[in-house]
Amino acid sequence: MKLAPHLHCLGNDLVACYLVDTAEGITLIDAGLPGHWQDLQRELRSLGKSVADVRGLVLTHGDSDHIGFAERLRSEHGVPVFVHAADAVRTRTGEKPKVAFGPMRIGPTLGFLGYSVRKGGLRPRYVGEVIEIGDGDVLDLPGKPVIVGMPGHSPGSVAVHVPIADAVFVGDALTTRHVLTGRGGPQPAPFTDDPDEALSSLDRIAGLSASWVLPGHGAPWHTSPSLVGEAVRAAT
């Protein structure tokens, strides 16, 4: 689904990942669930392009609902996968601390689990090889993605600022739809390692120039990053 010039969304408001289309090729932000591979193929065909045009995949963090088709893209098509060094092990092995689920309602929770099952989420493929990145890096990929460290949801959570897309991709630094309660609007994401650190990290995107803030779960948010921290804190 096209959101704006250069900017496309794959998936839906349960699990989303993103495509940045430029004259130099395509950069992907996150890889959703394994079944989002078909969504990627459809979006590429709509652009008259193919996987051969994808130059790199940047992960906002290493959780299984963000690495979906990453290993297939890497092993079958040679596309490099970038992730913060602090989430490299998580991405390669799935090792992560256990965290409290927090509030939930049966309907939304079953809806999220059912969607995950349909999209292959019970069979994650971890990524055999990653390129480690860090806070402040500017990647040599289409759109020149800028990495902003956002620890809290995981140690290596990042935001990815892509100026040509007028967007900041925030992964699970926040959500605009809580997948376990169904509650809409900007708010902390569930399954967060360190909720206090995650809230504090939102201030790190406040000075970025963009008009889209794009989470991994929930509807795309057309707003300034400067408003994010206050809005999410008001929801806690």
Coordinates of C-alpha atoms in Angstrom, one line a residue:
M1 CA 0.0 0.0 0.0
K2 CA 1.4 3.4 -1.0
L3 CA 1.4 5.9 1.8
A4 CA 3.3 8.7 0.1
P5 CA 6.0 9.3 -2.6
H6 CA 8.7 6.7 -2.0
L7 CA 6.9 5.2 0.9
H8 CA 4.9 1.9 1.0
C9 CA 3.5 -0.3 3.8
L10 CA 3.4 -4.1 3.8
G11 CA 1.0 -5.9 6.1
N12 CA -1.7 -4.2 8.2
D13 CA -2.2 -2.6 11.6
L14 CA -1.5 -5.9 13.4
V15 CA 2.0 -6.3 11.9
A16 CA 3.5 -3.9 9.4
C17 CA 6.8 -3.5 7.6
Y18 CA 7.8 -0.9 5.1
L19 CA 9.4 -0.3 1.7
V20 CA 11.2 2.8 0.6
D21 CA 11.4 3.2 -3.2
T22 CA 14.0 5.4 -4.8
A23 CA 15.7 5.8 -8.1
E24 CA 18.8 4.0 -6.7
G25 CA 16.7 1.0 -5.6
I26 CA 14.7 -0.2 -2.6
T27 CA 15.4 -0.2 1.1
L28 CA 13.1 -2.3 3.3
I29 CA 12.5 -1.5 7.0
D30 CA 11.6 -4.6 9.0
A31 CA 10.4 -7.9 7.5
G32 CA 7.2 -8.6 9.5
L33 CA 6.2 -12.3 9.6
P34 CA 7.3 -15.0 7.1
G35 CA 4.0 -14.8 5.2
H36 CA 4.6 -11.1 4.4
W37 CA 6.9 -12.4 1.7
Q38 CA 3.8 -12.6 -0.6
D39 CA 2.9 -9.0 0.4
L40 CA 6.4 -7.9 -0.6
Q41 CA 6.1 -9.6 -4.0
R42 CA 2.8 -8.0 -4.7
E43 CA 4.1 -4.5 -3.8
L44 CA 7.2 -5.0 -5.9
R45 CA 5.1 -6.1 -8.9
S46 CA 2.9 -3.0 -8.5
L47 CA 6.0 -0.9 -8.8
G48 CA 7.3 -2.8 -11.8
K49 CA 10.2 -4.1 -9.8
S50 CA 11.5 -7.3 -8.2
V51 CA 13.6 -8.6 -5.3
A52 CA 16.6 -7.8 -7.5
D53 CA 15.9 -4.1 -6.8
V54 CA 16.1 -4.5 -3.0
R55 CA 19.5 -3.2 -1.8
G56 CA 19.1 -3.9 1.9
L57 CA 16.9 -4.6 4.8
V58 CA 17.2 -2.6 8.1
L59 CA 15.6 -4.1 11.2
T60 CA 14.4 -1.9 14.0
H61 CA 15.1 -4.8 16.4
G62 CA 15.4 -8.5 16.4
D63 CA 12.0 -9.9 17.5
S64 CA 10.4 -12.7 15.5
D65 CA 7.5 -10.5 14.2
H66 CA 10.0 -8.1 12.6
I67 CA 12.5 -10.6 11.1
G68 CA 9.9 -12.6 9.2
F69 CA 11.2 -13.0 5.6
A70 CA 14.7 -11.6 6.4
E71 CA 16.6 -14.9 6.2
R72 CA 14.8 -15.8 2.9
L73 CA 15.8 -12.5 1.5
R74 CA 19.4 -12.9 2.6
S75 CA 20.0 -16.5 1.9
E76 CA 18.1 -16.8 -1.4
H77 CA 18.7 -13.3 -2.9
G78 CA 21.9 -12.0 -1.2
V79 CA 20.3 -9.0 0.4
P80 CA 22.2 -7.7 3.4
V81 CA 20.4 -7.5 6.7
F82 CA 21.3 -4.7 9.1
V83 CA 20.6 -4.7 12.9
H84 CA 21.9 -2.9 15.9
A85 CA 24.8 -4.7 17.5
A86 CA 22.9 -5.1 20.8
D87 CA 20.2 -7.1 19.0
A88 CA 22.5 -9.2 16.8
V89 CA 22.2 -12.3 19.0
R90 CA 18.5 -11.9 19.3
T91 CA 18.2 -11.7 15.5
R92 CA 20.4 -14.8 14.9
T93 CA 19.0 -17.1 17.6
G94 CA 15.8 -15.7 19.1
E95 CA 17.3 -15.5 22.6
K96 CA 15.6 -12.8 24.6
P97 CA 14.5 -12.2 28.2
K98 CA 11.0 -13.1 29.3
V99 CA 8.8 -10.1 29.9
A100 CA 5.3 -9.7 31.4
F101 CA 2.5 -9.6 28.8
G102 CA 0.8 -6.8 30.6
P103 CA -2.9 -6.0 30.0
M104 CA -4.8 -8.0 27.4
R105 CA -8.3 -8.7 26.2
I106 CA -9.3 -12.1 24.8
G107 CA -10.7 -10.9 21.4
P108 CA -7.7 -8.7 20.3
T109 CA -5.2 -11.2 21.6
L110 CA -6.7 -14.1 19.7
G111 CA -7.0 -11.9 16.6
F112 CA -3.3 -11.1 16.8
L113 CA -2.3 -14.7 17.4
G114 CA -4.5 -15.9 14.6
Y115 CA -3.0 -13.5 12.2
S116 CA 0.5 -14.5 13.3
V117 CA -0.3 -18.2 12.7
R118 CA -1.7 -17.5 9.2
K119 CA 1.4 -15.5 8.3
G120 CA 3.8 -18.3 9.6
G121 CA 4.7 -16.6 12.8
L122 CA 5.0 -19.9 14.7
R123 CA 7.9 -20.9 12.5
P124 CA 10.3 -18.0 12.6
R125 CA 13.5 -18.2 10.6
Y126 CA 16.3 -16.5 12.4
V127 CA 18.9 -14.7 10.4
G128 CA 22.1 -16.5 9.7
E129 CA 24.3 -13.5 9.1
V130 CA 23.7 -9.8 10.0
I131 CA 25.6 -6.6 9.5
E132 CA 25.9 -4.8 12.9
I133 CA 25.0 -1.1 13.0
G134 CA 25.0 1.6 15.7
D135 CA 23.5 4.9 16.8
G136 CA 24.3 7.7 14.4
D137 CA 25.2 5.4 11.4
V138 CA 24.2 6.6 8.0
L139 CA 23.8 3.5 5.8
D140 CA 24.9 3.3 2.2
L141 CA 21.5 2.2 1.1
P142 CA 18.8 3.9 -1.0
G143 CA 17.4 6.8 0.9
K144 CA 20.5 7.0 3.2
P145 CA 18.8 5.7 6.3
V146 CA 20.0 7.3 9.6
I147 CA 20.1 5.0 12.6
V148 CA 18.8 6.4 16.0
G149 CA 19.3 4.3 19.0
M150 CA 16.1 3.7 20.9
P151 CA 16.9 1.2 23.7
G152 CA 14.1 0.0 25.9
H153 CA 11.8 -2.4 23.9
S154 CA 15.0 -4.3 23.4
P155 CA 18.7 -3.3 24.0
G156 CA 19.2 -2.8 20.2
S157 CA 15.9 -1.2 19.3
V158 CA 16.4 1.7 16.8
A159 CA 14.4 4.2 14.9
V160 CA 15.3 4.6 11.2
H161 CA 15.0 8.1 9.7
V162 CA 14.7 8.2 5.9
P163 CA 14.5 11.8 4.8
I164 CA 13.5 11.1 1.2
A165 CA 10.4 9.2 2.5
D166 CA 9.7 12.0 5.1
A167 CA 9.5 9.2 7.6
V168 CA 10.8 7.8 10.9
F169 CA 10.3 4.1 11.3
V170 CA 10.1 3.3 15.1
G171 CA 9.5 -0.5 15.2
D172 CA 8.1 -1.2 18.7
A173 CA 9.4 1.9 20.4
L174 CA 5.7 2.7 20.5
T175 CA 2.5 1.3 19.0
T176 CA -0.7 3.0 17.6
R177 CA -2.7 -0.2 18.2
H178 CA -2.1 -2.4 21.2
V179 CA -2.2 -5.9 19.7
L180 CA -3.3 -7.5 23.1
T181 CA -6.0 -5.0 24.1
G182 CA -7.1 -3.5 20.8
R183 CA -6.8 0.0 22.2
G184 CA -6.0 2.5 19.5
G185 CA -3.8 5.6 19.6
P186 CA -0.1 6.2 20.4
Q187 CA 1.0 4.2 23.5
P188 CA 3.8 2.0 24.8
A189 CA 4.1 -1.3 23.0
P190 CA 3.6 -4.6 24.8
F191 CA 6.5 -7.1 25.4
T192 CA 8.9 -4.3 26.2
D193 CA 12.1 -5.3 28.1
D194 CA 12.5 -1.9 29.9
P195 CA 9.3 0.3 29.7
D196 CA 10.9 3.3 31.5
E197 CA 13.9 3.3 29.2
A198 CA 11.6 2.9 26.2
L199 CA 9.6 6.0 27.2
S200 CA 12.8 8.0 27.7
S201 CA 14.1 6.9 24.3
L202 CA 11.2 8.6 22.5
D203 CA 12.9 12.0 23.1
R204 CA 15.7 10.9 20.8
I205 CA 13.5 11.3 17.7
A206 CA 12.0 14.7 18.8
G207 CA 14.4 16.8 16.6
L208 CA 14.0 14.8 13.4
S209 CA 12.4 16.3 10.4
A210 CA 9.6 14.0 9.2
S211 CA 5.8 14.0 8.9
W212 CA 5.3 10.2 9.2
V213 CA 6.0 8.1 12.4
L214 CA 5.7 4.5 11.4
P215 CA 5.3 1.7 14.0
G216 CA 5.5 -2.0 13.6
H217 CA 2.0 -2.4 15.0
G218 CA -0.9 0.0 14.5
A219 CA -1.8 2.5 11.8
P220 CA 0.8 4.8 10.3
W221 CA 0.9 8.0 12.2
H222 CA 1.0 11.3 10.2
T223 CA 2.6 13.5 12.8
S224 CA 5.8 15.3 13.7
P225 CA 8.3 13.3 15.8
S226 CA 8.5 16.2 18.2
L227 CA 4.9 15.4 19.4
V228 CA 5.5 11.7 20.0
G229 CA 7.0 11.6 23.5
E230 CA 4.3 13.8 25.0
A231 CA 1.5 11.8 23.3
V232 CA 2.7 8.4 24.4
R233 CA 3.4 9.6 28.0
A234 CA -0.1 10.9 28.1
A235 CA -1.4 7.5 27.3
T236 CA 0.5 5.7 30.2

